[in-house]
mmCIF file of C-alpha atoms in Angstrom:
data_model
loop_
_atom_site.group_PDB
_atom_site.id
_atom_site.type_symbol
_atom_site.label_atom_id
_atom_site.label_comp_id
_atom_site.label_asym_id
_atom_site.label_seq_id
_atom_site.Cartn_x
_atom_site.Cartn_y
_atom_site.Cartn_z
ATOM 1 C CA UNK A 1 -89.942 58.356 -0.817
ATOM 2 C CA UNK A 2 -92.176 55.632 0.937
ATOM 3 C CA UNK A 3 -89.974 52.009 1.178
ATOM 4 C CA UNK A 4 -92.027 49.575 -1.372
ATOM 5 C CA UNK A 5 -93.995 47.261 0.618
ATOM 6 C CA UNK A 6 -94.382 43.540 -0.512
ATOM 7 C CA UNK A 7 -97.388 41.621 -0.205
ATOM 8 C CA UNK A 8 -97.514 37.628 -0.227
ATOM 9 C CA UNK A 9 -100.970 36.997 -0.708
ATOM 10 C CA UNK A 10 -100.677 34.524 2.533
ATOM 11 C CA UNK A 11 -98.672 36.649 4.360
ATOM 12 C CA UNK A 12 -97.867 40.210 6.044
ATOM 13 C CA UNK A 13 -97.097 43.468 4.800
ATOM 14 C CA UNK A 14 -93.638 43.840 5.107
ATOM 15 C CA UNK A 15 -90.953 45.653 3.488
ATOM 16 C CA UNK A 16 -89.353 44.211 0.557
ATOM 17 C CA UNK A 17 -86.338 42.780 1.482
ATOM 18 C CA UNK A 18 -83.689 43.907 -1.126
ATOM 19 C CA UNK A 19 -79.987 43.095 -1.028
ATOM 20 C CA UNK A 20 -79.645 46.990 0.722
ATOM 21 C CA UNK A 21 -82.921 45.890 3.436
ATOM 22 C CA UNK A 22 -81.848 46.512 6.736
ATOM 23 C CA UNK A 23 -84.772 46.805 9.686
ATOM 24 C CA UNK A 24 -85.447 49.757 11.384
ATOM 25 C CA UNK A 25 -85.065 50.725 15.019
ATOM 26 C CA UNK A 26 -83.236 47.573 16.209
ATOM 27 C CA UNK A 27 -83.146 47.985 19.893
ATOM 28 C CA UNK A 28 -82.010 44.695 20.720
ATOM 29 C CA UNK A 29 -79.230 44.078 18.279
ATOM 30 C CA UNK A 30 -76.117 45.783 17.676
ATOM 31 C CA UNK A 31 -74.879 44.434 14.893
ATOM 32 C CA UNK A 32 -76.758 44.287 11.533
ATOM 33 C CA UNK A 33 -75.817 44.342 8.174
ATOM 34 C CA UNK A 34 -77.328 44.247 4.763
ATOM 35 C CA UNK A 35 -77.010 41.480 2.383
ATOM 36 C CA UNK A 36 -74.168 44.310 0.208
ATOM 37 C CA UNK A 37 -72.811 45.263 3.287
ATOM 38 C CA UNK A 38 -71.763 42.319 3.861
ATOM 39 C CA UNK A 39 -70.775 41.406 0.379
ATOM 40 C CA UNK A 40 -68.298 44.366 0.279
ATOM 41 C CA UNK A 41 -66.669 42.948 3.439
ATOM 42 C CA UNK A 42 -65.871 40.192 1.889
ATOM 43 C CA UNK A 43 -63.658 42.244 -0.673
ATOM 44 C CA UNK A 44 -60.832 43.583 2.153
ATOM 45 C CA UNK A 45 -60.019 40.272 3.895
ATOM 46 C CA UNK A 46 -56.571 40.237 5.606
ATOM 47 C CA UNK A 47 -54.581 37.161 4.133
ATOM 48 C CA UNK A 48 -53.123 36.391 7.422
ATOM 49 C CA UNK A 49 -56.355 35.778 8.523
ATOM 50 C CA UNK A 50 -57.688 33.663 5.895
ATOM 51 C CA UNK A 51 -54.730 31.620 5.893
ATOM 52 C CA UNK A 52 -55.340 31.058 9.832
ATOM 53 C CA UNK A 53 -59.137 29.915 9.000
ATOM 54 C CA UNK A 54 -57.957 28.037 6.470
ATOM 55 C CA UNK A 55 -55.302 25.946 8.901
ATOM 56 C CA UNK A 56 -58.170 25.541 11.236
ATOM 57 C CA UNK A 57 -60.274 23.838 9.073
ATOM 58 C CA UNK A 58 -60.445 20.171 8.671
ATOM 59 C CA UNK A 59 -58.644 18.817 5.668
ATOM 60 C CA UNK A 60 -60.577 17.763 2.179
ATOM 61 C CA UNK A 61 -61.026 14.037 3.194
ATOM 62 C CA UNK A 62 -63.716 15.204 5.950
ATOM 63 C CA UNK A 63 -65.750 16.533 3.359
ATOM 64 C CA UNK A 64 -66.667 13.130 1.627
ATOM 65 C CA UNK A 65 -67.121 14.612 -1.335
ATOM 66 C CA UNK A 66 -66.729 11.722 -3.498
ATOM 67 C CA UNK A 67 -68.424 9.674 -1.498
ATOM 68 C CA UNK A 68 -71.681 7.510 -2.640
ATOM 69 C CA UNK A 69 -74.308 7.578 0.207
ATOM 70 C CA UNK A 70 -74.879 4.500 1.978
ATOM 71 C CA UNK A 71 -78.601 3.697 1.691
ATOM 72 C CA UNK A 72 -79.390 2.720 5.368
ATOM 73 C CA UNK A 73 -82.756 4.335 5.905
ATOM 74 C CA UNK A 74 -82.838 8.074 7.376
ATOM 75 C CA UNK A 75 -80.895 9.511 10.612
ATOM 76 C CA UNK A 76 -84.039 10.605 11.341
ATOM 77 C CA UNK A 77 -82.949 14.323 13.273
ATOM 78 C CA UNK A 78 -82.835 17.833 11.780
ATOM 79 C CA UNK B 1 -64.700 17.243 19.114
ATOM 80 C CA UNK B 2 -67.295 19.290 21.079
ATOM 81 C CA UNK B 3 -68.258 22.992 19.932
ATOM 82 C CA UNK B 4 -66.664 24.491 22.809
ATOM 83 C CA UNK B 5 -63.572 22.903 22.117
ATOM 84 C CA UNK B 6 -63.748 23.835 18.317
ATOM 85 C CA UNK B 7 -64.340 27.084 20.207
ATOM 86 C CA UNK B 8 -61.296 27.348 22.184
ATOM 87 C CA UNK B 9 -59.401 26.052 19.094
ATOM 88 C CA UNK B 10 -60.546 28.994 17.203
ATOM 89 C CA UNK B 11 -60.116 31.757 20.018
ATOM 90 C CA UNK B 12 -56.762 30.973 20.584
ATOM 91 C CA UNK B 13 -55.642 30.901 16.589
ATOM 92 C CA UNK B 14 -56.878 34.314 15.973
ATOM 93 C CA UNK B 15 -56.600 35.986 19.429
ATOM 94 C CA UNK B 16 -54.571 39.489 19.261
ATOM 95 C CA UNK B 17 -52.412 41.046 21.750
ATOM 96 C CA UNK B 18 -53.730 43.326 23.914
ATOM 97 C CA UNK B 19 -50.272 45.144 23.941
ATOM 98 C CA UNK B 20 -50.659 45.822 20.346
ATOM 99 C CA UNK B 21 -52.424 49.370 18.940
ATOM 100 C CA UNK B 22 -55.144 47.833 16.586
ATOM 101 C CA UNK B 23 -54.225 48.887 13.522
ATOM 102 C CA UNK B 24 -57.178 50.722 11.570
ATOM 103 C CA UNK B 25 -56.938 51.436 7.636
ATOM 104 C CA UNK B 26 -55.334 54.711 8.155
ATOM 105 C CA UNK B 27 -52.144 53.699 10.385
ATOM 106 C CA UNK B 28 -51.663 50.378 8.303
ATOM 107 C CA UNK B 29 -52.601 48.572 5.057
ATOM 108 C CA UNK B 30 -52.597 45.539 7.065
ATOM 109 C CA UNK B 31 -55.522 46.883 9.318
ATOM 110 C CA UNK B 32 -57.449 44.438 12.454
ATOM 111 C CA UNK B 33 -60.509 46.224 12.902
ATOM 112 C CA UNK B 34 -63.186 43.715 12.038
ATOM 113 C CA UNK B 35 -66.771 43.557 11.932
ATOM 114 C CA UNK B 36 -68.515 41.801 14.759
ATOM 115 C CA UNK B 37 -71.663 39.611 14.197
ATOM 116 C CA UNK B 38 -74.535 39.604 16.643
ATOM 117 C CA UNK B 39 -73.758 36.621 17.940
ATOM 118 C CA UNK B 40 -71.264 33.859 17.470
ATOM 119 C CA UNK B 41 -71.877 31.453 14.775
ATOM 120 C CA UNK B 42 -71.104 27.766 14.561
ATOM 121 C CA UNK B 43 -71.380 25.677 11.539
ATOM 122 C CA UNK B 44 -71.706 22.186 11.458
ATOM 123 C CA UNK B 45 -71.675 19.456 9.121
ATOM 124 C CA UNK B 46 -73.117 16.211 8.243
ATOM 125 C CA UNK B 47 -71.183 13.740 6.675
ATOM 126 C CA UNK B 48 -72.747 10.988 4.289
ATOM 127 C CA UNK B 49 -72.515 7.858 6.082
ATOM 128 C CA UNK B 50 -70.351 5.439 4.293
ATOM 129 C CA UNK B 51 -71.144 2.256 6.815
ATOM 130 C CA UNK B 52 -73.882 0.838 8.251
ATOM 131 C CA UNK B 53 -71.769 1.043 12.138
ATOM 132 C CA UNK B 54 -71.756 5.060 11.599
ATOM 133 C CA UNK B 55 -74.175 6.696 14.061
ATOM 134 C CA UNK B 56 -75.788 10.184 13.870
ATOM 135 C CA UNK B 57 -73.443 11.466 16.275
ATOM 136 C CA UNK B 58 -70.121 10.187 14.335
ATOM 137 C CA UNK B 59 -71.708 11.908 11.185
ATOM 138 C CA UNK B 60 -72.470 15.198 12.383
ATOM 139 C CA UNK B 61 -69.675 17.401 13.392
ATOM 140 C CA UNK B 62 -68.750 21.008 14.576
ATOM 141 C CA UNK B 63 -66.643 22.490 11.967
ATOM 142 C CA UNK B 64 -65.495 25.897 13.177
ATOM 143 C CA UNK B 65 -66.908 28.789 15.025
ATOM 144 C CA UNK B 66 -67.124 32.650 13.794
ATOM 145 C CA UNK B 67 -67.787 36.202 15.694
ATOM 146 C CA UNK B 68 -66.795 38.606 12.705
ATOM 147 C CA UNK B 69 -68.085 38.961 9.428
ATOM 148 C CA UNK B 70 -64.340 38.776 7.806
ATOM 149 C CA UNK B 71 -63.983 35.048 9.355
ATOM 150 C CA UNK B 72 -67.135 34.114 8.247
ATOM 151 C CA UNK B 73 -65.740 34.895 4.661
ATOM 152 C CA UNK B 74 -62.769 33.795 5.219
ATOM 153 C CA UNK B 75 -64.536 30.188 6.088
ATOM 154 C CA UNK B 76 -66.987 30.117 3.312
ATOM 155 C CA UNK B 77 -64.292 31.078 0.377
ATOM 156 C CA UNK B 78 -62.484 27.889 2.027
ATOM 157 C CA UNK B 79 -65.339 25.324 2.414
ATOM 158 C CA UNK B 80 -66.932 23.301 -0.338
ATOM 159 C CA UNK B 81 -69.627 25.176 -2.037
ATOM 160 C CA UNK B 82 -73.628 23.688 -2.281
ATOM 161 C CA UNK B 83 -73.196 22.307 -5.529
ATOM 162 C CA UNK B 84 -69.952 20.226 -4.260
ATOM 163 C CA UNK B 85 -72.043 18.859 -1.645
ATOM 164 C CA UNK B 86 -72.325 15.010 -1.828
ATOM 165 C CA UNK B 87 -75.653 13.547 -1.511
ATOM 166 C CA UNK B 88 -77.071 13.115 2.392
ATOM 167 C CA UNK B 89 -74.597 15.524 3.643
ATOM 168 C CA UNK B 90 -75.931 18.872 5.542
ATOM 169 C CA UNK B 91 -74.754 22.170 6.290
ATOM 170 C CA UNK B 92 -76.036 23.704 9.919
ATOM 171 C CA UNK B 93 -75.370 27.620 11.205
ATOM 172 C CA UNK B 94 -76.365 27.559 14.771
ATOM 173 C CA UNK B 95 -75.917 30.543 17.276
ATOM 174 C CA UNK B 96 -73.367 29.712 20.126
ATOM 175 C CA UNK B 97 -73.154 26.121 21.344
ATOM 176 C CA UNK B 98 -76.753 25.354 20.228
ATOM 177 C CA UNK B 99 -76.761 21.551 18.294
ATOM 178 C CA UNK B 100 -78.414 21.642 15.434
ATOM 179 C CA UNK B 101 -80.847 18.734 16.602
ATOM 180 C CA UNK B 102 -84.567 19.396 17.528
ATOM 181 C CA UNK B 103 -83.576 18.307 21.090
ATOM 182 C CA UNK B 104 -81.259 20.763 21.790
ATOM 183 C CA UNK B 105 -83.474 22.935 24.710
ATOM 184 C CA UNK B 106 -82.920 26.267 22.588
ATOM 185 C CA UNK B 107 -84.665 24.215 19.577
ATOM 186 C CA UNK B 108 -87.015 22.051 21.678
ATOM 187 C CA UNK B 109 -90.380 24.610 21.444
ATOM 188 C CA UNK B 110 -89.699 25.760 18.013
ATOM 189 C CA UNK B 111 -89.448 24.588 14.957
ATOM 190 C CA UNK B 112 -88.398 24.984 11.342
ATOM 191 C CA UNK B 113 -89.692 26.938 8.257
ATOM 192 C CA UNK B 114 -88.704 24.631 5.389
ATOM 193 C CA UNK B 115 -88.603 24.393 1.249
ATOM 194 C CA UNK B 116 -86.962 22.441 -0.787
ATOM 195 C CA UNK B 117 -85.465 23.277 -4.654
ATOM 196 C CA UNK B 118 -86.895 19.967 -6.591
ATOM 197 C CA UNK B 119 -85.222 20.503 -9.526
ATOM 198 C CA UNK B 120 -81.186 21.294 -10.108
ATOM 199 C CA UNK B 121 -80.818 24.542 -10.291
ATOM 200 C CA UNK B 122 -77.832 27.088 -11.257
ATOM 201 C CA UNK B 123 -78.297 29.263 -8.468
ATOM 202 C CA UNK B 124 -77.917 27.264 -5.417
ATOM 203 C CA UNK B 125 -74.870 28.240 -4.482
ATOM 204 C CA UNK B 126 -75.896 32.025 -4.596
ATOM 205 C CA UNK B 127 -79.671 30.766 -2.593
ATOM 206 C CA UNK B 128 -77.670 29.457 0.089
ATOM 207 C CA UNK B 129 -75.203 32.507 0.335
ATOM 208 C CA UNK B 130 -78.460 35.014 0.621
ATOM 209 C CA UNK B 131 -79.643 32.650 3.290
ATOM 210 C CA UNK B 132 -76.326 32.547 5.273
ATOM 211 C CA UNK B 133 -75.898 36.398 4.518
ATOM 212 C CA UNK B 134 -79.483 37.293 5.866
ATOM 213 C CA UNK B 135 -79.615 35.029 8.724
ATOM 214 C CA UNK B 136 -75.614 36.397 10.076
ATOM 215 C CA UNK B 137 -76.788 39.936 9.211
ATOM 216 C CA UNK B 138 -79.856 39.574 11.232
ATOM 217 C CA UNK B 139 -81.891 41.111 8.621
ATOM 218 C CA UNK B 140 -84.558 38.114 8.233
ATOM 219 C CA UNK B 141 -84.662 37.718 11.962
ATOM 220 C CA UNK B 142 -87.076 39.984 14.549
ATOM 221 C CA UNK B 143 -85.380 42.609 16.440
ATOM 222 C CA UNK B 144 -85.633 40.035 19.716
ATOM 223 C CA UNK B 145 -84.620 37.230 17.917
ATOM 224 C CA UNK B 146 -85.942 33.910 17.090
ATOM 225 C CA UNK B 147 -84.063 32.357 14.614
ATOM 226 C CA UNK B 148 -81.538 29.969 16.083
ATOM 227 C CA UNK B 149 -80.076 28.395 12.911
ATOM 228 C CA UNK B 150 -80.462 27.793 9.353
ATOM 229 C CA UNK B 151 -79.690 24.048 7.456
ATOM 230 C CA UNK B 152 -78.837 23.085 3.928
ATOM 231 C CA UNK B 153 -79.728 19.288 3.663
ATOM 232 C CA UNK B 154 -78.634 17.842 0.076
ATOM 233 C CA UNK B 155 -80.640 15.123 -1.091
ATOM 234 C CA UNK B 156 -81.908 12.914 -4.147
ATOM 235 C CA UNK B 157 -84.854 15.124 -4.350
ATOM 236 C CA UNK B 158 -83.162 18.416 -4.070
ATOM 237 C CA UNK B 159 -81.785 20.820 -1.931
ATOM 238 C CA UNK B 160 -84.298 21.524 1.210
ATOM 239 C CA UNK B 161 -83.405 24.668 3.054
ATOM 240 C CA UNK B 162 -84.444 25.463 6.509
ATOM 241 C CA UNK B 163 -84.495 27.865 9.093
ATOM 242 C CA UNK B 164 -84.451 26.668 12.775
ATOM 243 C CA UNK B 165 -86.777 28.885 15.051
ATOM 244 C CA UNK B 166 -86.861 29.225 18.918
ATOM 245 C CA UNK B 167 -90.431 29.319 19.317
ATOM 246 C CA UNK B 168 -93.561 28.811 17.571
ATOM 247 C CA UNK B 169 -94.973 32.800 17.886
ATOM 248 C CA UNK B 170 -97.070 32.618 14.908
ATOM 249 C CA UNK B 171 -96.884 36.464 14.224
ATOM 250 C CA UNK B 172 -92.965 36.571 14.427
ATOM 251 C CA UNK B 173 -92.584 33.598 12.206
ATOM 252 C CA UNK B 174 -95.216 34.579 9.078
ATOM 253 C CA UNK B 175 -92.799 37.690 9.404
ATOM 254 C CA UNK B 176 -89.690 35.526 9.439
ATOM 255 C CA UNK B 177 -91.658 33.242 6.625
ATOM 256 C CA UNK B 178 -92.377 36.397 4.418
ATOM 257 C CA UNK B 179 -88.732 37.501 4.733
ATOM 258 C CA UNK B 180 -87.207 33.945 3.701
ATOM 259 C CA UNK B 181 -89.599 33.842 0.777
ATOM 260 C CA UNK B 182 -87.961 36.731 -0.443
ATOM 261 C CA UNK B 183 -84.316 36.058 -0.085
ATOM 262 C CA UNK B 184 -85.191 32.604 -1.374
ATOM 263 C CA UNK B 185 -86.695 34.680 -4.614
ATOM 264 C CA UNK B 186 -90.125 32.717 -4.430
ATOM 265 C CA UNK B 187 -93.189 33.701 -5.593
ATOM 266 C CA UNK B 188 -96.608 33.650 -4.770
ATOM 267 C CA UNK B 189 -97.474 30.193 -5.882
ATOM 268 C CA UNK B 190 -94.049 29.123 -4.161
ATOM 269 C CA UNK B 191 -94.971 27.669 -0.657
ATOM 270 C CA UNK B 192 -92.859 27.258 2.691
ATOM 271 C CA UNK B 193 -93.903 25.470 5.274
ATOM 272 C CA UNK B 194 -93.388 25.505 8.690
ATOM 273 C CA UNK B 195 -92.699 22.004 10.896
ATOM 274 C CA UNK B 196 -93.383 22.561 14.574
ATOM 275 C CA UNK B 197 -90.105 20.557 16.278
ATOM 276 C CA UNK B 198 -92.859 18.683 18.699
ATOM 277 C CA UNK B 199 -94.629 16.768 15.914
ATOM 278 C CA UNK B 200 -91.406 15.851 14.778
ATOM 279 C CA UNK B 201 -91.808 11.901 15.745
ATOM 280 C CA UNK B 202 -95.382 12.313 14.300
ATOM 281 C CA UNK B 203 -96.289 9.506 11.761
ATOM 282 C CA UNK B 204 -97.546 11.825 9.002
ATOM 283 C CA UNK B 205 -95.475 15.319 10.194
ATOM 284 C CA UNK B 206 -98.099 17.952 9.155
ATOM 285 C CA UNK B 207 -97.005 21.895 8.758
ATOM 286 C CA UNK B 208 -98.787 24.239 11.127
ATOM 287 C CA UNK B 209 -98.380 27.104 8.944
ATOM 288 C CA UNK B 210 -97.980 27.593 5.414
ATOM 289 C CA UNK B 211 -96.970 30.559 3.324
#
């Protein structure tokens, strides 16, 4: 069957992107994987690595997450 | 610390000996193969400033660089989720050593499609996961890419997400647009905008595209 196509009314035809969209004829990519492709991965991760990432990243102070933000007008980038 | 040396860091905690057999799922329960990404990944954060002396640069920070899909994973179930965020702080996925600041020479002639969740919502977690998932997966991109990053900022107002472009082709980015419409789950009276980088010092910082 035909894939469904999805309209914005501002927009182009494309597509609908579904958890299972991947593009077609990628020439310039190698790699690409579906939103559930990806999600399965993340079911068979070795626990040596994880516990490597996890030594690698900084430690829960970093984060700030308590922290109040300090009202000083914006950064102004990104 | 700069990205490459978060870089190095990384590289040298995970390498694996190239005397070793790689050890696939039918010689070893413990098996190595992994999934490469397109591209290596970097993700940054900004920290909420908690005194006046604290510049941009001290708040925003290279956290870790990933190549495979299982250390992305393995970073993200190990990182504070969206909803943990405190206010003013940002997530940023770049590609290589790009910086996730309009500057940055990969950035510099592009710009950013943009919306922002107003209200608090119960899914923001899983928004910014489709986000990550479909920018890493290269499924929202165009086959010769021009997305360069993607940004959670986490303010008063709500959570704004973004999506960092390298140019401003107007037919590959209403593609790109249409595509991040749909893994955010908007509708048709939903609008994202789209903030060329070079109008970013503008007074009154007007999108040239909408969708």
């Amino acid at each position: 069957g035909s894939t469904p196509q999805v309209r914005d009314k501002n927009g182009p035809q494309l597509p609908e992107y579904t958890a299972d969209y991947k593009p077609k004829d990628c020439i310039h990519k190698k790699h690409v994987y579906s939103i559930n492709e990806l999600l399965s991965i993340s079911k068979q991760i070795p626990e040596g690595l994880c516990e490597e990432i996890v030594n690698s990243l900084p430690k829960k102070k970093f984060w700030r997450l308590s922290r109040r933000y300090s009202d000083h007008g914006n950064h102004g980038k990104g | 610390m700069s990205v490459e040396e978060v870089s190095q860091k990384f590289e040298e905690s995970v390498a694996v000996s190239e005397e070793k057999e790689p050890k696939t799922v039918l010689s070893d329960s413990q098996f190595d193969v992994k999934h490469p990404l397109n591209t290596k990944w970097t993700l940054w954060y900004t920290k909420p400033a908690v005194e006046q002396s604290e510049s941009w640069s001290d708040l925003l920070r290279p956290v870790t660089s990933f190549e495979t899909v299982e250390e992305f994973w393995a970073i993200v179930q190990n990182i504070p989720e969206p909803h943990e965020l405190p206010l003013k702080s940002d997530y940023h996925a770049f590609r290589n050593d790009i910086r996730p600041e309009w500057e940055d020479e990969a950035n510099a002639k592009g710009g950013k499609w943009s919306y922002q969740v107003k209200a608090k919502r119960a899914d923001i977690d899983e928004l910014w996961l489709r986000t990550l998932l479909a920018v890493i997966g290269e499924t929202i991109d165009e086959d010769e890419s021009e997305i360069n990053g993607v940004v959670l900022n986490v303010r008063k107002g709500g959570y704004k997400f973004a999506l960092w472009t390298k140019s401003e082709n107007k037919e590959a980015l209403c593609n790109i647009g249409a595509r991040f419409k749909q893994v955010l789950k908007l509708g048709d009276d939903d609008h994202i905008e789209f903030f060329p980088h070079s109008a970013a010092n503008a007074k009154h910082h007007q999108p040239s595209i909408t969708l």
